[in-house]
PDB file of C-alpha atoms in Angstrom:
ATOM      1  CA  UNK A 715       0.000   0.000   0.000  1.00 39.00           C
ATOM      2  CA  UNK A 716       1.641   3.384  -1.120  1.00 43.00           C
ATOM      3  CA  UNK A 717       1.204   6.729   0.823  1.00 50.00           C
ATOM      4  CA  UNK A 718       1.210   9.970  -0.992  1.00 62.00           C
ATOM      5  CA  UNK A 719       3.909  12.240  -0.263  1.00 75.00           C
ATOM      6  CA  UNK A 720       3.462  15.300   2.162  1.00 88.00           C
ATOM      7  CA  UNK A 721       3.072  18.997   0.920  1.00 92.00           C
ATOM      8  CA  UNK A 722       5.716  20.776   1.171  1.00 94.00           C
ATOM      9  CA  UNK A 723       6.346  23.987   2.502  1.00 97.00           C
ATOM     10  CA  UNK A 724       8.586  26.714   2.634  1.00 97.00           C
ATOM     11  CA  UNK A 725       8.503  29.376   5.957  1.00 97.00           C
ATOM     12  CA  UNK A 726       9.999  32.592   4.773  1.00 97.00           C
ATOM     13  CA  UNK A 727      10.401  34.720   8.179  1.00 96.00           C
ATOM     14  CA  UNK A 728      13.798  36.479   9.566  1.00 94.00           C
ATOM     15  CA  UNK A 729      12.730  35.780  13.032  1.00 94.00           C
ATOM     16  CA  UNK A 730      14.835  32.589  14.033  1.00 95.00           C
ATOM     17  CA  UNK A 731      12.416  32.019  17.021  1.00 95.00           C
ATOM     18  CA  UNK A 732       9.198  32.279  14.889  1.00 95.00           C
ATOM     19  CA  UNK A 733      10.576  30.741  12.103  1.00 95.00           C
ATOM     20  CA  UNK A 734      11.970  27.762  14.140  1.00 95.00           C
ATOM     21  CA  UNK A 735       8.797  27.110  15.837  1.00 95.00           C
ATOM     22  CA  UNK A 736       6.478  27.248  12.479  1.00 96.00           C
ATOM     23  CA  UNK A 737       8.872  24.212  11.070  1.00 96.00           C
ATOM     24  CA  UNK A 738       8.746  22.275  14.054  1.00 96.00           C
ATOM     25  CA  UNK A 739       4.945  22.492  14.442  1.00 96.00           C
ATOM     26  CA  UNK A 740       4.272  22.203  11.075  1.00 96.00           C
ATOM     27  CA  UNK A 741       6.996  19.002  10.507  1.00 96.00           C
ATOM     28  CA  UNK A 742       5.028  17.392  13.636  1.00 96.00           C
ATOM     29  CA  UNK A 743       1.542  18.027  11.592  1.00 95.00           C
ATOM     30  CA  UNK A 744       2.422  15.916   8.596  1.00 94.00           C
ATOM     31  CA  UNK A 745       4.210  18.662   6.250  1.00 96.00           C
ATOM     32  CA  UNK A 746       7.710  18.477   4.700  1.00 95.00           C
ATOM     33  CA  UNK A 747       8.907  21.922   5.916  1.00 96.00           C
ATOM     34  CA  UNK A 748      11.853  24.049   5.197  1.00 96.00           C
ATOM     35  CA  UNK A 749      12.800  27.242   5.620  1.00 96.00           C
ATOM     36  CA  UNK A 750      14.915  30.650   4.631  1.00 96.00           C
ATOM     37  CA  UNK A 751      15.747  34.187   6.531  1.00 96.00           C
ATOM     38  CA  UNK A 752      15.421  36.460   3.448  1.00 95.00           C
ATOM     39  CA  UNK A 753      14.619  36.633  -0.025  1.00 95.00           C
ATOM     40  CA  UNK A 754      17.846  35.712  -1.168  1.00 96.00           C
ATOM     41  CA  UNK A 755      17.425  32.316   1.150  1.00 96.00           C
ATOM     42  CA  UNK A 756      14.166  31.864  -0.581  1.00 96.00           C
ATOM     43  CA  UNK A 757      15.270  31.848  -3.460  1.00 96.00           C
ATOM     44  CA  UNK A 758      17.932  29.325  -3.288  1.00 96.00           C
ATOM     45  CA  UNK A 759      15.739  27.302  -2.020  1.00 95.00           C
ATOM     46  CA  UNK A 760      13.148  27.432  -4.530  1.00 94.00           C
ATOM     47  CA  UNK A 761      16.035  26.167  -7.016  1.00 92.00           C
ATOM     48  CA  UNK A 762      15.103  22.655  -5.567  1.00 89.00           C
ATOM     49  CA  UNK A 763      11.682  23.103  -6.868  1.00 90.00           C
ATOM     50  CA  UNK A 764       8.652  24.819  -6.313  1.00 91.00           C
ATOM     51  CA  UNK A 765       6.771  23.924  -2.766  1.00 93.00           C
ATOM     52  CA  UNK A 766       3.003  22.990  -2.417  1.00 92.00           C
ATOM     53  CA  UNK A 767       2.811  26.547  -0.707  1.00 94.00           C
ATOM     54  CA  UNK A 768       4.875  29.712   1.158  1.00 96.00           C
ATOM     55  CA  UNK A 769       4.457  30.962   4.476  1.00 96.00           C
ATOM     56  CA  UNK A 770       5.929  34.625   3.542  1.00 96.00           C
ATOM     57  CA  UNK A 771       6.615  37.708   5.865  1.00 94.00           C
ATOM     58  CA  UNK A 772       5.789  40.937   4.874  1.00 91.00           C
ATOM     59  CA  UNK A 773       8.530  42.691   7.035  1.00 90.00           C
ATOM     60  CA  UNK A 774      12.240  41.281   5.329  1.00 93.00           C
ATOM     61  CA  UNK A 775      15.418  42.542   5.148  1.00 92.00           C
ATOM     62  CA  UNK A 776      16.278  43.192   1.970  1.00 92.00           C
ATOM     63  CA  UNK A 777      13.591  42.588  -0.335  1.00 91.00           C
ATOM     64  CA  UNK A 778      10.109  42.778   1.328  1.00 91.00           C
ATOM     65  CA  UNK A 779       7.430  40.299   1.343  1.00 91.00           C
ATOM     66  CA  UNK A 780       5.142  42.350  -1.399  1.00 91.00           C
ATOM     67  CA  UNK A 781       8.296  42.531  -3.572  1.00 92.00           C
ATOM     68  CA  UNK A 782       8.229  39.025  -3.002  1.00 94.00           C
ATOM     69  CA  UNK A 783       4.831  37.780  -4.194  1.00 92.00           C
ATOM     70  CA  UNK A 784       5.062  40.197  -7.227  1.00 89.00           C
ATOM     71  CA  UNK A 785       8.364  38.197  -8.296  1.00 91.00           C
ATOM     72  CA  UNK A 786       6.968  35.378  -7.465  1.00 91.00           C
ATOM     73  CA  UNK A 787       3.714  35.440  -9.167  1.00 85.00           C
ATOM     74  CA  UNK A 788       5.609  35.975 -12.612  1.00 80.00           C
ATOM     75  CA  UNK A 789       7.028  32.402 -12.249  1.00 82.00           C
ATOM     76  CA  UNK A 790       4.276  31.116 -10.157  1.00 83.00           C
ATOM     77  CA  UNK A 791       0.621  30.209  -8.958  1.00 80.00           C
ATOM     78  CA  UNK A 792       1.757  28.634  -5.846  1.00 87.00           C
ATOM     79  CA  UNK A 793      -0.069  29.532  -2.828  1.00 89.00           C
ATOM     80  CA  UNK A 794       1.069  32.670  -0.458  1.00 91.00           C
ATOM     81  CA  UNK A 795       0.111  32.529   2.944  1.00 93.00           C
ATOM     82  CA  UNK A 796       1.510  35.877   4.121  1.00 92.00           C
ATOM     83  CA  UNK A 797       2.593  37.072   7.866  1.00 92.00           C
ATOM     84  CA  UNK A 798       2.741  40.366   9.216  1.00 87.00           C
ATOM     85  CA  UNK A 799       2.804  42.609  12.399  1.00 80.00           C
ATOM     86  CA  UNK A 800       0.997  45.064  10.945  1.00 69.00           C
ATOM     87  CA  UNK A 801      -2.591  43.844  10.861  1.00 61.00           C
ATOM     88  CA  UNK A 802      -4.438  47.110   8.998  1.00 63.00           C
ATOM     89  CA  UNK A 803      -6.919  46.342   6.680  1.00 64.00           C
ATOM     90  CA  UNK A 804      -4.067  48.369   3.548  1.00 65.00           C
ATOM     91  CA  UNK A 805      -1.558  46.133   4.599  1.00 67.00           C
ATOM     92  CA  UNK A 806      -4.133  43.375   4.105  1.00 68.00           C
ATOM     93  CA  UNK A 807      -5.571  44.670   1.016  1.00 72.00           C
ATOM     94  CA  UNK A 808      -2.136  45.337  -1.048  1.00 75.00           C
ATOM     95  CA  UNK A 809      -0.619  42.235   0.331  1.00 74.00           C
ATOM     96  CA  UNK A 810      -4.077  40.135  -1.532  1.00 74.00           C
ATOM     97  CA  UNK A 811      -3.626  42.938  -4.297  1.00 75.00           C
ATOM     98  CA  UNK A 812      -0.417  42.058  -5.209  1.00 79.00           C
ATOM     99  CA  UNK A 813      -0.940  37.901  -5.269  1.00 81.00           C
ATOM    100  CA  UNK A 814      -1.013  36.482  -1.961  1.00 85.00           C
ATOM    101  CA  UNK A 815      -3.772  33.863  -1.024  1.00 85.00           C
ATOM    102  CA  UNK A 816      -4.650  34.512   2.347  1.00 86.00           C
ATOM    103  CA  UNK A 817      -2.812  37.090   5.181  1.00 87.00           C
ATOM    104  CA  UNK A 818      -2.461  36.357   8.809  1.00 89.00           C
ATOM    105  CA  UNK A 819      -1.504  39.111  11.331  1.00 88.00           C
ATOM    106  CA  UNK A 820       0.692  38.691  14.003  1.00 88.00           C
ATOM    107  CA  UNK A 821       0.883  37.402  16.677  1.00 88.00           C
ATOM    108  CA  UNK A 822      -1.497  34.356  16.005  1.00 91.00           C
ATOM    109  CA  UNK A 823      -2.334  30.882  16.998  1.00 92.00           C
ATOM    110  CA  UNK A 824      -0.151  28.164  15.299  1.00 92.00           C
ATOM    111  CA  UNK A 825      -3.453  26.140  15.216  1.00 93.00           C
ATOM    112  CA  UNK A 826      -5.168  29.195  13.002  1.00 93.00           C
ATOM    113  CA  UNK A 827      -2.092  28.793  10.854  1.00 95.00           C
ATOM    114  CA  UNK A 828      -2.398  25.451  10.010  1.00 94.00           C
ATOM    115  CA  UNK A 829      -5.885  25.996   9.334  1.00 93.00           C
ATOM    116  CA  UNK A 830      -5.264  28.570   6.986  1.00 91.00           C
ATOM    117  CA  UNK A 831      -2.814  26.725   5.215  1.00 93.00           C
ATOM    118  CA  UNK A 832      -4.737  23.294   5.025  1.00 91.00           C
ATOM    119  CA  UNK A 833      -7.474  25.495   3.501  1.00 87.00           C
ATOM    120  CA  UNK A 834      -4.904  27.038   0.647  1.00 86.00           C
ATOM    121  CA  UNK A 835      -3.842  23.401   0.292  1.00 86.00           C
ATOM    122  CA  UNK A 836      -7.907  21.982  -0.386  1.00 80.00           C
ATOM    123  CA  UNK A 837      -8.256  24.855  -2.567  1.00 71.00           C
ATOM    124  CA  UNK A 838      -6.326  23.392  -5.498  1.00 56.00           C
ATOM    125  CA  UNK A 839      -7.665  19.826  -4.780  1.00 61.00           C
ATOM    126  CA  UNK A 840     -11.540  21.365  -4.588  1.00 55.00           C
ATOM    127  CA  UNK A 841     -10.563  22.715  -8.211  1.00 53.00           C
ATOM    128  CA  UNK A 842      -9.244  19.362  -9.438  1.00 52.00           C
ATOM    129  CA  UNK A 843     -12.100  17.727  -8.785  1.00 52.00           C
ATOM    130  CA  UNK A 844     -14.385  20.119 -10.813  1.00 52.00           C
ATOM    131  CA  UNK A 845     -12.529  19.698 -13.699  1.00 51.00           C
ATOM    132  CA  UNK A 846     -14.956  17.460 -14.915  1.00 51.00           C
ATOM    133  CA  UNK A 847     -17.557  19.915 -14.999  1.00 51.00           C
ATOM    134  CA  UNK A 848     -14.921  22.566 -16.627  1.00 52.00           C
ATOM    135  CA  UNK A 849     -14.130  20.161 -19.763  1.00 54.00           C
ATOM    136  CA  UNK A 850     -17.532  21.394 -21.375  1.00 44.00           C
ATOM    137  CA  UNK A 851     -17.279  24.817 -20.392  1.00 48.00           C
ATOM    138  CA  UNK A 852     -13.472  25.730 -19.916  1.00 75.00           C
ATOM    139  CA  UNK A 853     -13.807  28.493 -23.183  1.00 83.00           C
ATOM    140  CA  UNK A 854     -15.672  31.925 -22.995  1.00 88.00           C
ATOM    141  CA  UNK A 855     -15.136  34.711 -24.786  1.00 88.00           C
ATOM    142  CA  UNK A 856     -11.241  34.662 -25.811  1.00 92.00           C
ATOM    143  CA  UNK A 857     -10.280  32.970 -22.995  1.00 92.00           C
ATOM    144  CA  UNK A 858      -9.571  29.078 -21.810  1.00 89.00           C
ATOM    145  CA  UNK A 859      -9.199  27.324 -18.698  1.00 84.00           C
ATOM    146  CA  UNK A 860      -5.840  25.100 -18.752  1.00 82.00           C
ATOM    147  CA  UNK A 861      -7.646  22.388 -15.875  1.00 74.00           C
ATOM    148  CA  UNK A 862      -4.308  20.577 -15.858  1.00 71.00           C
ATOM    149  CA  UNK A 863      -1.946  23.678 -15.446  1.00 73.00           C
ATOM    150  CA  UNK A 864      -4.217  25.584 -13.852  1.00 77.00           C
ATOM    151  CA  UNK A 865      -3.885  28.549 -16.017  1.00 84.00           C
ATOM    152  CA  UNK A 866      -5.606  30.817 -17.700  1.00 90.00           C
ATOM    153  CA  UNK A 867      -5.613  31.710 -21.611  1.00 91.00           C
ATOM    154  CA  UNK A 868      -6.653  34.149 -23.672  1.00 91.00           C
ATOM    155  CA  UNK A 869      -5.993  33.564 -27.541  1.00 88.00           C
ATOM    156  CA  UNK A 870      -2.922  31.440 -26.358  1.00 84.00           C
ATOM    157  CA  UNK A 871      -1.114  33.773 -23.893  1.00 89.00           C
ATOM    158  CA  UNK A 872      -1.066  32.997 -20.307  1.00 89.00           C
ATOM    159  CA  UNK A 873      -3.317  35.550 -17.490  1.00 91.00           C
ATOM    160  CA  UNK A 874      -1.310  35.985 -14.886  1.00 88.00           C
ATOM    161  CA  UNK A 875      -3.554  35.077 -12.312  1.00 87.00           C
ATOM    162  CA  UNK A 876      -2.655  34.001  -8.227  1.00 82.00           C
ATOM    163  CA  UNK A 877      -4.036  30.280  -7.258  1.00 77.00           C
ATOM    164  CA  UNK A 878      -6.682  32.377  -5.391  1.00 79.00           C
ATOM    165  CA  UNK A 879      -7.883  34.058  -8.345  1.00 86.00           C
ATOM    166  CA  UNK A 880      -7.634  30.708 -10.687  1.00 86.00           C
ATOM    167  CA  UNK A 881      -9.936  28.899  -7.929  1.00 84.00           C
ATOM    168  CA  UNK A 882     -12.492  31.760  -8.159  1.00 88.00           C
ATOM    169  CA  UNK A 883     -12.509  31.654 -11.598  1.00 90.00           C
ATOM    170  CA  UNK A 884     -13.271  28.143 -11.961  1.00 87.00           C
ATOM    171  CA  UNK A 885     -15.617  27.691  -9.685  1.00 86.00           C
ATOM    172  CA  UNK A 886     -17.646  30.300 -11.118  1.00 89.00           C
ATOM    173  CA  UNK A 887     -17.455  28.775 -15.014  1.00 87.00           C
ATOM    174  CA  UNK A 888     -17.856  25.049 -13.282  1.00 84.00           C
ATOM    175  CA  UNK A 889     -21.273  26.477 -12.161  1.00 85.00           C
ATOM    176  CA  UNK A 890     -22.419  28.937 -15.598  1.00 87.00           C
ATOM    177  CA  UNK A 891     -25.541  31.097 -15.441  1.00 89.00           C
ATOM    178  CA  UNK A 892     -25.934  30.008 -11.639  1.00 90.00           C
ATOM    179  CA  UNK A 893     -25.971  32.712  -8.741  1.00 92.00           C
ATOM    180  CA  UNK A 894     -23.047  31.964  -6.668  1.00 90.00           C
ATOM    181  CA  UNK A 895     -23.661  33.628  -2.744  1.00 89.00           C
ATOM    182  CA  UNK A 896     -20.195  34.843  -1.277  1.00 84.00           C
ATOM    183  CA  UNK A 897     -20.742  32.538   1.963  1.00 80.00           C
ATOM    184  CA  UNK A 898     -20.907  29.431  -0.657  1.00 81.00           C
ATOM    185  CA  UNK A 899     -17.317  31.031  -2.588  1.00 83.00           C
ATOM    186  CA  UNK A 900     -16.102  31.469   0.672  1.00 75.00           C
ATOM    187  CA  UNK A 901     -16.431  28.005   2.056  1.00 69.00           C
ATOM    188  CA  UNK A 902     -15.731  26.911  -1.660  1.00 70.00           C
ATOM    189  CA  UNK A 903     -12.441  28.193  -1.542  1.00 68.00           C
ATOM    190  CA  UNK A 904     -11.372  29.000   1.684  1.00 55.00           C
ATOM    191  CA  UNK A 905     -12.330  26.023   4.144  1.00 44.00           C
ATOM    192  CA  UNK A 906     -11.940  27.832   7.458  1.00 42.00           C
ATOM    193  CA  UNK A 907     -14.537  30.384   9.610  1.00 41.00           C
ATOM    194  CA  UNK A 908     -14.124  33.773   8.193  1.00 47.00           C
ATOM    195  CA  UNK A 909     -15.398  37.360   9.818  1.00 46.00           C
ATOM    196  CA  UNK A 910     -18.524  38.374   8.767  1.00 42.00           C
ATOM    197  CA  UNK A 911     -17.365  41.194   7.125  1.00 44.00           C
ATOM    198  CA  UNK A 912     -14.851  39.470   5.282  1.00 54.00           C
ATOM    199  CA  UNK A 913     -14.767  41.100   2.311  1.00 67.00           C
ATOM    200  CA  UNK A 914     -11.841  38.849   0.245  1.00 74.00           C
ATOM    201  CA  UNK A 915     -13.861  37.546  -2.328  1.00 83.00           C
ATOM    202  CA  UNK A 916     -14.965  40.643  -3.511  1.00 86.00           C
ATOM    203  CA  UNK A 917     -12.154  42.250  -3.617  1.00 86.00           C
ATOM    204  CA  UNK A 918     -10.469  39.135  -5.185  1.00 88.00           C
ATOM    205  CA  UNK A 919     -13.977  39.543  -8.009  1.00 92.00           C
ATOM    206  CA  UNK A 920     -12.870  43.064  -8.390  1.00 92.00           C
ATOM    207  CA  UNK A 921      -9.264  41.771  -9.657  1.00 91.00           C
ATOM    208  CA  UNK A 922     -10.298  38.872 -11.737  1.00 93.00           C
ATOM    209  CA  UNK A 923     -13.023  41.153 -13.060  1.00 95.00           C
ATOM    210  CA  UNK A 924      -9.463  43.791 -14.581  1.00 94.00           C
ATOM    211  CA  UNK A 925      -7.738  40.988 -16.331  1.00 94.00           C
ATOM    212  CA  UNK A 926     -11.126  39.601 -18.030  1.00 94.00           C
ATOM    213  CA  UNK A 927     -13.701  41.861 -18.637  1.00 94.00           C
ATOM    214  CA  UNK A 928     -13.204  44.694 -21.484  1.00 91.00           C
ATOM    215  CA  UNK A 929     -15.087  47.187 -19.107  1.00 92.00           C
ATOM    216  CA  UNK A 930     -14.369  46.377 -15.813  1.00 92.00           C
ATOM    217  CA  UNK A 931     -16.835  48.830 -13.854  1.00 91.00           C
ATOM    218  CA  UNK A 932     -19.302  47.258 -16.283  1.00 92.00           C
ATOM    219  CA  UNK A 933     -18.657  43.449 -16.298  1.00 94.00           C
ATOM    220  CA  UNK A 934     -19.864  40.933 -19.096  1.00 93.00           C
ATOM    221  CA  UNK A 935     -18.417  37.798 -17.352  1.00 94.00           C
ATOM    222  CA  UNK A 936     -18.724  38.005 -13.490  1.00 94.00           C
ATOM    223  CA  UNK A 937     -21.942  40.001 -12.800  1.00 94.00           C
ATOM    224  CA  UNK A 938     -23.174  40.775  -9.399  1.00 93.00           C
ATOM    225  CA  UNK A 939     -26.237  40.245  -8.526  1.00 92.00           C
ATOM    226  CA  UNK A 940     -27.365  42.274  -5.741  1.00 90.00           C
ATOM    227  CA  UNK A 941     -27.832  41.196  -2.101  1.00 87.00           C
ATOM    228  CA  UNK A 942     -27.739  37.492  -3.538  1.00 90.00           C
ATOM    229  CA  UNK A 943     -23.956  37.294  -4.944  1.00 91.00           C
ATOM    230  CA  UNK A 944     -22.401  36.662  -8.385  1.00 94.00           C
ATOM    231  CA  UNK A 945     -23.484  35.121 -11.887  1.00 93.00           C
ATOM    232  CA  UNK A 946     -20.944  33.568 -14.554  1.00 93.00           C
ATOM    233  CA  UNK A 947     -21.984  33.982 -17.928  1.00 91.00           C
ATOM    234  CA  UNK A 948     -19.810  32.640 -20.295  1.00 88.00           C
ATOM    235  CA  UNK A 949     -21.554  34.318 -23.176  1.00 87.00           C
ATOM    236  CA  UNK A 950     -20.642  37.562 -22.321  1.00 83.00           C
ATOM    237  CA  UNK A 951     -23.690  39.060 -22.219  1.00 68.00           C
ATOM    238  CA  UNK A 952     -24.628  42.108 -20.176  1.00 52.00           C
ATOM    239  CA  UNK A 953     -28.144  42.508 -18.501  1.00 47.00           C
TER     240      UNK A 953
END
């Protein structure tokens, strides 16, 4: 009887103390963890390969964590969980803006943590399994889903798009012409209890909706419909 492998993850913090007790916790919780002090650490470590997701802090020497995901994102969809002491709602914002997943402030629960991270890690497994439903319905407009490489194309060139914004994205076209609500996205693609007035998926809508739609404040593809949530329409059509 075979096993499958554990996920593996890389903890990019320049706090020895933190960054010491994330590996430990998370080695003792099933993961294959390693770690790096900087950006230049990081990236010597990604020359090994590409992890099944990054714990990332915002505050580095050198090359901060937003710097980071940007670089990151050009060569990757892998999930960002990022970590900061600064727990404003702009920090929040431009550190989603930018391509993380998720963003935990400091200080926080290891347990929250690994819930958070778990979640990042269903994410791309909830997507594999609609890809099923996406065969039939992966083309719209001038765009294509790539279910396999989870990408997305339009007329052949690669969106850039984070793994948060990929999930979205195929949820909505596995379900066309259907009323999403945000609570059903949100447990979709997130897995863990949010704040009411979590407001992620919209804002993560608002960026899919500038890489997609020809007239963003006027949306063909993602439409919201109010006080129930949003509607894929893979025609294009506005209403």
């Amino acid at each position: 009887m075979t096993t499958s492998s554990p996920h593996r993850i890389l903890v990019v913090d320049d706090d020895p103390d933190l960054r010491d007790l994330l590996v430990t916790y998370l080695g003792t919780n099933g993961f294959a963890v390693s770690s790096a002090n900087d950006g230049n650490a990081m990236w010597a470590a990604l020359e090994a390969g590409m992890p099944d997701a990054i714990v990332l802090d915002l505050m580095l020497p050198g090359e901060d964590g937003l710097a980071l995901t940007r670089a990151l994102r050009v060569k990757s969809s892998v999930p960002i969980l990022m970590l900061s002491a600064r727990g404003e709602e702009l920090d929040r914002v431009i550190g989603l803006e930018v391509g993380a997943d998720d963003y935990l402030a400091k200080p926080f629960g290891p347990r929250e943590l690994l819930a958070r991270l778990r979640a990042l890690l269903r994410r791309g497994q909830a997507s594999a399994t609609e890809s099923t439903a996406l065969k039939a319905q992966a083309r719209f407009g001038p765009f294509s889903l790539d279910t396999l490489g989870h990408r997305l194309l339009r007329d052949g060139q690669e969106v850039a798009l984070t793994s948060g914004e990929y999930d979205l994205l195929a949820a909505l076209v596995a379900h066309p012409n259907r009323v999403l609500s945000r609570d059903t996205l949100v447990d979709r693609l997130r897995g863990y209890e949010r704040d009411p007035f979590d407001r992620s998926i919209d804002n993560r809508v608002t960026r899919l909706r500038r890489k997609i739609e020809l007239e963003p404040a006027a949306p063909a593809y993602i439409r919201t419909v109010r006080g129930e949530g949003y509607l894929f329409t893979p025609q294009g059509s506005q209403a």
